[in-house]
Short mmCIF file of C-alpha atoms in Angstrom, two decimals:
data_model
loop_
_atom_site.label_atom_id
_atom_site.label_comp_id
_atom_site.label_asym_id
_atom_site.label_seq_id
_atom_site.Cartn_x
_atom_site.Cartn_y
_atom_site.Cartn_z
CA MET A 1280 -13.46 -34.59 -8.94
CA LYS A 1281 -11.20 -36.13 -6.13
CA GLY A 1282 -8.59 -33.71 -7.07
CA ILE A 1283 -10.86 -30.86 -6.42
CA VAL A 1284 -12.01 -32.51 -3.21
CA ARG A 1285 -8.21 -32.72 -2.07
CA THR A 1286 -7.73 -29.17 -3.05
CA ILE A 1287 -10.69 -27.89 -0.95
CA LEU A 1288 -9.93 -29.66 2.09
CA LEU A 1289 -6.32 -28.37 1.85
CA LEU A 1290 -7.53 -24.78 1.33
CA VAL A 1291 -10.05 -25.45 4.48
CA SER A 1292 -7.01 -27.00 6.47
CA SER A 1293 -4.84 -23.93 5.49
CA VAL A 1294 -7.55 -21.39 6.49
CA LEU A 1295 -8.17 -23.09 9.84
CA MET A 1296 -4.32 -23.39 10.69
CA PHE A 1297 -4.16 -19.59 9.78
CA ALA A 1298 -6.99 -18.73 12.16
CA SER A 1299 -5.52 -20.79 14.88
CA CYS A 1300 -2.07 -18.73 14.27
CA VAL A 1301 -3.95 -15.30 14.36
CA THR A 1302 -5.88 -16.62 17.70
CA GLU A 1303 -2.56 -17.79 18.98
CA ASP A 1304 -0.52 -14.72 18.12
CA TYR A 1305 -3.09 -12.17 18.61
CA PRO A 1306 -5.23 -12.62 21.60
CA SER A 1307 -8.85 -11.09 21.60
CA ASP A 1308 -9.50 -7.93 23.26
CA THR A 1309 -11.23 -9.31 26.24
CA PRO A 1310 -10.26 -9.55 30.16
CA SER A 1311 -9.14 -13.28 29.30
CA GLY A 1312 -7.24 -12.32 26.24
CA ASN A 1313 -5.46 -9.18 27.60
CA PHE A 1314 -4.52 -11.24 30.76
CA GLU A 1315 -3.30 -14.04 28.71
CA ALA A 1316 -1.27 -11.68 26.52
CA LEU A 1317 0.36 -10.02 29.49
CA TRP A 1318 1.34 -13.02 31.20
CA ARG A 1319 2.70 -14.72 28.13
CA ALA A 1320 4.53 -11.47 27.16
CA VAL A 1321 6.53 -11.59 30.73
CA ASP A 1322 6.84 -15.07 30.69
CA GLU A 1323 8.75 -15.14 27.32
CA HIS A 1324 10.62 -11.66 27.67
CA TYR A 1325 11.21 -10.82 31.27
CA CYS A 1326 15.13 -11.48 32.02
CA PHE A 1327 15.18 -12.12 35.99
CA PHE A 1328 13.24 -15.05 36.51
CA ALA A 1329 16.15 -17.02 38.07
CA GLU A 1330 17.25 -14.08 40.45
CA LYS A 1331 13.83 -13.71 41.81
CA GLN A 1332 13.34 -17.26 42.33
CA ALA A 1333 16.34 -17.69 44.12
CA GLN A 1334 15.73 -14.50 46.12
CA TYR A 1335 11.79 -15.35 47.25
CA GLY A 1336 10.73 -18.23 45.38
CA LEU A 1337 8.77 -16.69 42.57
CA ASP A 1338 6.83 -19.47 40.42
CA TRP A 1339 5.53 -17.50 37.48
CA ASP A 1340 3.34 -20.64 36.43
CA GLU A 1341 1.70 -20.53 39.91
CA VAL A 1342 1.28 -16.72 39.60
CA HIS A 1343 -0.82 -17.37 36.47
CA GLU A 1344 -2.88 -19.73 38.13
CA ARG A 1345 -3.50 -17.82 41.25
CA TYR A 1346 -4.35 -14.68 39.35
CA SER A 1347 -6.24 -16.22 36.30
CA LYS A 1348 -8.83 -17.09 38.73
CA ALA A 1349 -9.71 -13.87 39.25
CA ILE A 1350 -10.52 -12.88 35.79
CA SER A 1351 -14.04 -13.25 34.39
CA PRO A 1352 -15.91 -12.18 30.93
CA GLY A 1353 -17.87 -9.20 32.45
CA MET A 1354 -15.22 -7.52 34.52
CA SER A 1355 -14.63 -4.06 34.19
CA ASP A 1356 -11.23 -2.43 32.85
CA GLU A 1357 -10.58 -0.98 35.90
CA ALA A 1358 -11.12 -4.60 38.13
CA LEU A 1359 -9.13 -6.05 35.17
CA PHE A 1360 -6.05 -3.40 35.64
CA GLN A 1361 -5.95 -3.92 39.24
CA VAL A 1362 -5.75 -7.62 38.94
CA CYS A 1363 -2.97 -7.21 36.40
CA GLY A 1364 -1.05 -4.75 38.30
CA LYS A 1365 -1.16 -7.04 41.40
CA MET A 1366 0.15 -9.86 39.40
CA LEU A 1367 3.17 -7.93 37.76
CA ALA A 1368 3.85 -6.79 41.38
CA GLU A 1369 4.75 -10.13 42.12
CA LEU A 1370 7.86 -9.65 40.10
CA ARG A 1371 9.03 -7.09 42.71
CA ASP A 1372 10.85 -5.02 39.72
CA GLY A 1373 10.67 -1.20 39.43
CA HIS A 1374 11.00 -1.55 35.64
CA VAL A 1375 7.81 -3.41 35.31
CA ASN A 1376 4.86 -1.02 34.56
CA LEU A 1377 1.49 -1.55 33.23
CA TYR A 1378 0.18 2.04 31.35
CA ALA A 1379 -3.38 2.83 30.82
CA ALA A 1380 -5.17 6.08 30.48
CA HIS A 1381 -6.39 6.43 34.07
CA ASP A 1382 -3.28 4.89 35.90
CA MET A 1383 0.37 3.41 35.70
CA ALA A 1384 0.53 0.10 37.69
CA ARG A 1385 4.14 0.04 39.39
CA TYR A 1386 6.22 -1.65 42.07
CA SER A 1387 7.52 0.83 44.45
CA ASP A 1388 8.80 -1.06 47.66
CA TRP A 1389 12.36 -1.08 46.54
CA TYR A 1390 12.34 2.33 47.84
CA ASP A 1391 9.48 2.71 49.82
CA ALA A 1392 9.98 0.07 52.28
CA TYR A 1393 13.38 2.02 53.22
CA PRO A 1394 14.58 5.43 54.68
CA THR A 1395 14.66 8.10 52.26
CA ASN A 1396 18.14 9.29 53.57
CA TYR A 1397 17.57 12.21 51.84
CA ALA A 1398 15.66 15.65 52.14
CA ASP A 1399 15.50 18.70 49.77
CA THR A 1400 15.21 21.08 52.77
CA LEU A 1401 18.46 20.23 53.68
CA LEU A 1402 19.80 20.30 50.12
CA ARG A 1403 19.14 23.95 49.79
CA VAL A 1404 21.21 24.40 53.19
CA TYR A 1405 24.38 23.23 51.01
CA LEU A 1406 23.46 24.43 47.62
CA GLY A 1407 22.15 27.75 48.88
CA ARG A 1408 19.72 29.89 46.85
CA SER A 1409 19.21 29.95 42.85
CA GLY A 1410 22.07 32.53 42.42
CA GLU A 1411 24.61 30.75 44.67
CA TYR A 1412 25.12 27.45 42.37
CA ARG A 1413 25.92 26.83 38.60
CA PHE A 1414 23.31 24.89 36.76
CA THR A 1415 24.32 22.75 33.29
CA GLY A 1416 23.19 19.55 32.07
CA GLY A 1417 20.39 19.04 34.39
CA MET A 1418 22.93 19.27 37.36
CA ARG A 1419 23.64 21.79 39.98
CA TYR A 1420 27.17 22.43 41.52
CA ARG A 1421 29.11 24.84 43.86
CA VAL A 1422 32.03 24.88 46.08
CA LEU A 1423 31.36 23.60 49.75
CA ARG A 1424 33.36 24.45 52.79
CA ASP A 1425 36.64 23.24 53.21
CA ASN A 1426 37.14 23.43 49.34
CA ILE A 1427 34.97 20.50 48.77
CA GLY A 1428 33.23 20.56 45.31
CA TYR A 1429 29.85 19.36 45.20
CA ILE A 1430 27.47 17.97 42.26
CA ARG A 1431 23.67 17.32 42.60
CA CYS A 1432 22.64 14.98 39.63
CA ALA A 1433 18.92 14.29 40.32
CA SER A 1434 18.32 12.51 37.21
CA PHE A 1435 19.97 11.40 34.02
CA GLU A 1436 17.17 12.50 31.90
CA ASN A 1437 19.33 15.00 30.30
CA GLU A 1438 21.65 14.76 27.72
CA LEU A 1439 25.37 15.48 28.83
CA GLY A 1440 27.57 17.15 26.27
CA ASN A 1441 31.23 17.71 26.57
CA GLY A 1442 30.84 21.22 26.84
CA ASN A 1443 28.82 20.98 29.90
CA LEU A 1444 31.54 18.70 31.62
CA SER A 1445 34.40 20.53 31.04
CA GLU A 1446 32.60 23.58 32.49
CA ILE A 1447 31.93 21.76 35.64
CA ILE A 1448 35.74 20.54 35.86
CA TYR A 1449 37.03 23.89 34.93
CA ASN A 1450 34.98 25.71 37.91
CA LEU A 1451 35.57 22.80 40.49
CA GLY A 1452 39.27 21.87 39.28
CA LEU A 1453 40.84 23.71 42.25
CA CYS A 1454 38.82 21.63 44.70
CA SER A 1455 40.78 19.16 47.09
CA GLY A 1456 37.90 16.55 46.64
CA LEU A 1457 34.54 16.21 44.94
CA ILE A 1458 30.90 14.79 46.06
CA VAL A 1459 28.51 13.38 43.44
CA ASP A 1460 25.15 13.30 44.91
CA ILE A 1461 22.71 10.90 42.93
CA ARG A 1462 20.52 10.05 45.74
CA GLY A 1463 16.92 9.95 44.37
CA ASN A 1464 18.12 9.81 41.14
CA GLY A 1465 15.38 7.34 39.21
CA GLY A 1466 17.77 7.03 36.16
CA GLY A 1467 17.05 8.34 32.67
CA MET A 1468 19.60 7.82 29.50
CA LEU A 1469 22.59 5.25 30.13
CA THR A 1470 24.54 7.33 27.64
CA SER A 1471 24.29 10.40 30.10
CA ALA A 1472 25.38 8.12 33.06
CA GLN A 1473 28.15 6.74 30.94
CA LYS A 1474 29.46 10.37 30.06
CA LEU A 1475 29.42 11.45 33.49
CA ALA A 1476 31.30 8.27 34.56
CA SER A 1477 33.99 9.01 32.03
CA LEU A 1478 35.07 12.09 34.00
CA PHE A 1479 36.68 9.55 36.39
CA LEU A 1480 38.34 6.92 34.13
CA ASN A 1481 41.88 7.67 32.86
CA GLU A 1482 41.82 4.85 30.34
CA PRO A 1483 39.34 2.54 28.48
CA ALA A 1484 37.53 -0.28 30.65
CA ASP A 1485 35.00 -2.83 30.54
CA VAL A 1486 32.59 -1.65 33.27
CA GLY A 1487 30.13 -4.35 33.29
CA TYR A 1488 28.28 -6.89 30.97
CA MET A 1489 25.01 -7.05 29.24
CA CYS A 1490 23.03 -10.16 28.13
CA HIS A 1491 20.23 -10.33 25.29
CA LYS A 1492 17.08 -12.67 25.25
CA THR A 1493 17.41 -15.36 22.39
CA GLY A 1494 14.14 -17.10 22.90
CA PRO A 1495 11.13 -17.56 25.02
CA ALA A 1496 12.78 -19.78 27.70
CA HIS A 1497 13.58 -18.32 30.87
CA ASP A 1498 17.21 -19.32 30.65
CA ALA A 1499 17.51 -18.26 26.89
CA PHE A 1500 20.35 -15.59 26.88
CA SER A 1501 23.13 -14.44 24.72
CA ALA A 1502 26.57 -14.68 25.89
CA PRO A 1503 27.43 -11.66 27.87
CA GLU A 1504 28.70 -8.49 26.04
CA ALA A 1505 31.05 -6.07 27.67
CA ILE A 1506 29.97 -2.62 28.21
CA HIS A 1507 32.90 -0.73 27.38
CA LEU A 1508 33.76 2.87 28.47
CA ASN A 1509 36.34 5.34 27.16
CA PRO A 1510 37.76 8.25 29.18
CA PHE A 1511 36.35 11.86 28.78
CA PRO A 1512 38.41 13.52 25.94
CA GLY A 1513 38.99 16.63 28.08
CA LEU A 1514 40.21 17.39 31.39
CA ARG A 1515 39.24 14.62 33.96
CA TRP A 1516 38.90 14.41 37.49
CA GLN A 1517 42.02 13.16 39.32
CA LYS A 1518 41.37 13.53 42.92
CA PRO A 1519 39.41 11.79 45.45
CA VAL A 1520 35.39 11.51 44.92
CA VAL A 1521 32.44 10.29 47.05
CA ILE A 1522 29.43 9.33 45.23
CA LEU A 1523 26.35 9.40 47.69
CA THR A 1524 23.42 6.84 47.24
CA ASN A 1525 20.35 5.79 48.59
CA ARG A 1526 17.32 3.35 47.69
CA GLY A 1527 15.95 6.01 45.35
CA SER A 1528 19.39 5.72 43.16
CA TYR A 1529 17.72 3.48 40.17
CA SER A 1530 18.41 2.39 36.86
CA ALA A 1531 20.74 4.33 34.85
CA ALA A 1532 21.99 5.77 38.34
CA ASN A 1533 22.31 2.19 39.60
CA SER A 1534 24.57 1.59 36.46
CA PHE A 1535 26.60 4.59 37.24
CA VAL A 1536 27.58 3.27 40.52
CA MET A 1537 28.26 -0.21 38.89
CA TYR A 1538 30.74 1.73 36.40
CA LEU A 1539 32.61 3.27 38.96
CA LYS A 1540 32.40 1.21 42.18
CA GLY A 1541 36.12 -0.19 42.96
CA ARG A 1542 37.78 2.42 40.76
CA PRO A 1543 40.65 4.33 42.02
CA ASN A 1544 39.77 7.38 44.22
CA VAL A 1545 36.23 6.48 44.23
CA THR A 1546 34.04 5.73 47.14
CA ILE A 1547 30.56 4.91 47.34
CA MET A 1548 28.71 6.34 50.54
CA GLY A 1549 25.21 6.37 51.99
CA ASP A 1550 22.65 3.36 51.34
CA ARG A 1551 22.29 0.53 49.15
CA THR A 1552 21.05 1.75 45.64
CA GLY A 1553 17.83 0.50 44.71
CA GLY A 1554 18.76 -1.52 41.42
CA GLY A 1555 17.13 -1.65 38.27
CA GLY A 1556 19.80 -3.82 36.41
CA GLY A 1557 17.79 -4.58 33.40
CA LEU A 1558 17.12 -2.73 30.15
CA PRO A 1559 13.34 -2.18 29.71
CA LEU A 1560 11.41 -3.62 26.78
CA SER A 1561 7.75 -2.43 25.95
CA PHE A 1562 4.81 -4.20 24.45
CA GLU A 1563 1.05 -3.57 23.68
CA LEU A 1564 -1.99 -5.39 24.86
CA PRO A 1565 -4.81 -6.19 22.55
CA GLY A 1566 -6.86 -3.55 24.58
CA GLY A 1567 -4.31 -0.82 23.88
CA TRP A 1568 -2.74 -0.93 27.62
CA SER A 1569 1.29 -0.61 27.24
CA LEU A 1570 3.75 -2.98 29.03
CA ARG A 1571 7.18 -2.35 29.95
CA MET A 1572 9.60 -5.05 31.62
CA SER A 1573 13.19 -5.74 31.99
CA ALA A 1574 14.40 -7.66 29.26
CA CYS A 1575 18.14 -7.34 28.95
CA PRO A 1576 20.04 -8.20 32.18
CA MET A 1577 23.11 -6.22 33.14
CA TYR A 1578 26.09 -7.30 35.51
CA ASP A 1579 29.15 -5.72 36.98
CA SER A 1580 32.57 -6.41 36.02
CA ALA A 1581 32.64 -9.59 38.16
CA MET A 1582 29.60 -10.63 36.48
CA LYS A 1583 27.33 -10.07 39.52
CA CYS A 1584 23.66 -9.14 39.07
CA THR A 1585 22.81 -5.63 39.77
CA GLU A 1586 19.19 -5.88 39.86
CA GLU A 1587 18.78 -5.83 43.63
CA GLY A 1588 21.12 -2.86 44.08
CA ILE A 1589 24.82 -1.95 44.89
CA ASP A 1590 25.89 -1.99 48.50
CA PRO A 1591 28.00 1.12 49.41
CA ASP A 1592 31.52 1.07 50.40
CA ILE A 1593 30.66 3.07 53.46
CA SER A 1594 27.12 3.02 54.95
CA VAL A 1595 25.98 6.30 56.26
CA MET A 1596 22.31 6.94 57.45
CA LEU A 1597 20.74 10.46 57.66
CA SER A 1598 19.97 10.91 61.36
CA SER A 1599 17.24 12.39 63.12
CA GLU A 1600 19.56 14.36 65.07
CA ASP A 1601 21.00 15.94 62.11
CA TYR A 1602 18.01 16.54 60.49
CA GLN A 1603 16.75 18.82 63.07
CA ARG A 1604 19.76 20.66 62.98
CA SER A 1605 19.68 21.29 59.48
CA ARG A 1606 22.54 18.86 58.78
CA ASP A 1607 22.67 16.49 55.88
CA THR A 1608 24.57 13.12 57.76
CA LEU A 1609 26.01 12.08 54.58
CA ILE A 1610 27.01 15.49 53.09
CA GLU A 1611 28.58 15.99 56.30
CA SER A 1612 30.33 12.27 56.24
CA ALA A 1613 31.42 12.91 52.58
CA ILE A 1614 33.24 16.09 53.68
CA ASP A 1615 34.86 14.83 56.73
CA PHE A 1616 36.13 11.69 54.66
CA LEU A 1617 37.22 13.74 51.70
CA LYS A 1618 39.14 16.31 54.13
CA LYS A 1619 41.24 13.42 55.40
#
C-alpha cells in the first residue's frame, strides 16, 4: 500500500512539474501572457543590449516594470498592441517589429529624424525617361555626363546573378569613374549585397565579423566569425567608385558599405548610413502576433559595431538651392570628385 501511495505521489508531482513547464514555456493567450512572452523573447534573444545601454542607458528590466503597469486583463488587442509597440520602440532598432493583422509596430526615427538627402524628382533628371537607362537585377544604370557611370540600387530584394553584373560592367566599362547610389536602400538579401560588393574586390577578403547568441544572458555570444567575400569571377571594376549613402541606407545596404569602406578606389559620400547591423530572428506570440528582432550582431573588419550606422568618407548634404535648380548635390559632388 505504501508503495502505491508513493507511486501516486510521484505521478502527481510529475504532472504538476509538467504543468509548470508548460505554463512557463507557453504563456497563455491573454494580455499579460502575450506581454510577458514578448518581453522575455527580447530579453533572451536580442543582441544589442550592451550597445543600447552605453548609448542612451537602456535598462530592459526597468522597461518591463514601467510598461507592465499598463497591462490589464480586460484590455483590447488594439490597446495591447499599442503598449507592446511602444515598449519595443525603447530599443531604437529598425529591425525590431511586431506584426498583427491590423498594423506593424516599427521604430523609424533612425531615418525620419534626419534629412532625406534624396528626391525621386531629381533622380529622373539624371536617369532620364524609361528608354534612356538600362534595367537589370532591380538596378537602373546609364552613363552620365563627363563619362561617369551611374548605378541606382534602390533595394537588395532582388537576387543578383553573374550575368546581371557582367552586363553592367560591359556597358559601363569605358567610363572613367562610377557612382553606386544606395540612398534609401532599406536592405534585402545579404547575398545580393555581397555579390555587388564582389565587383570591387580583386582578392579574397574578410570584410567583417558576426556573432551568434549562445544563451539567454545578454552577454552570451559566440566567438566572432569572419564574413568572407571572394572577388567576382568575371570582369571587375578597377577604377574609382563613389558610393552615395543617406540615413535610409539600412540593413543589407549598411552591410554593403561595411564590406567596401576603406577599400582601394572606393569612397563613401553623403550622410551616415541608417545602421541595422544585426541579422533578424522571428518569433510567434501566443495570440498569433509575429515578432522580429536583431539577434546576430555584425561588426566591421576592425570589430566595430555597425548598428548605429557608418560615417561617410566625405559628408555631403542635399542643398535647398540645388534642389530648386533640379540638381542633386550628392550626384554632382560625386561627378566632380571622380573627374579629379
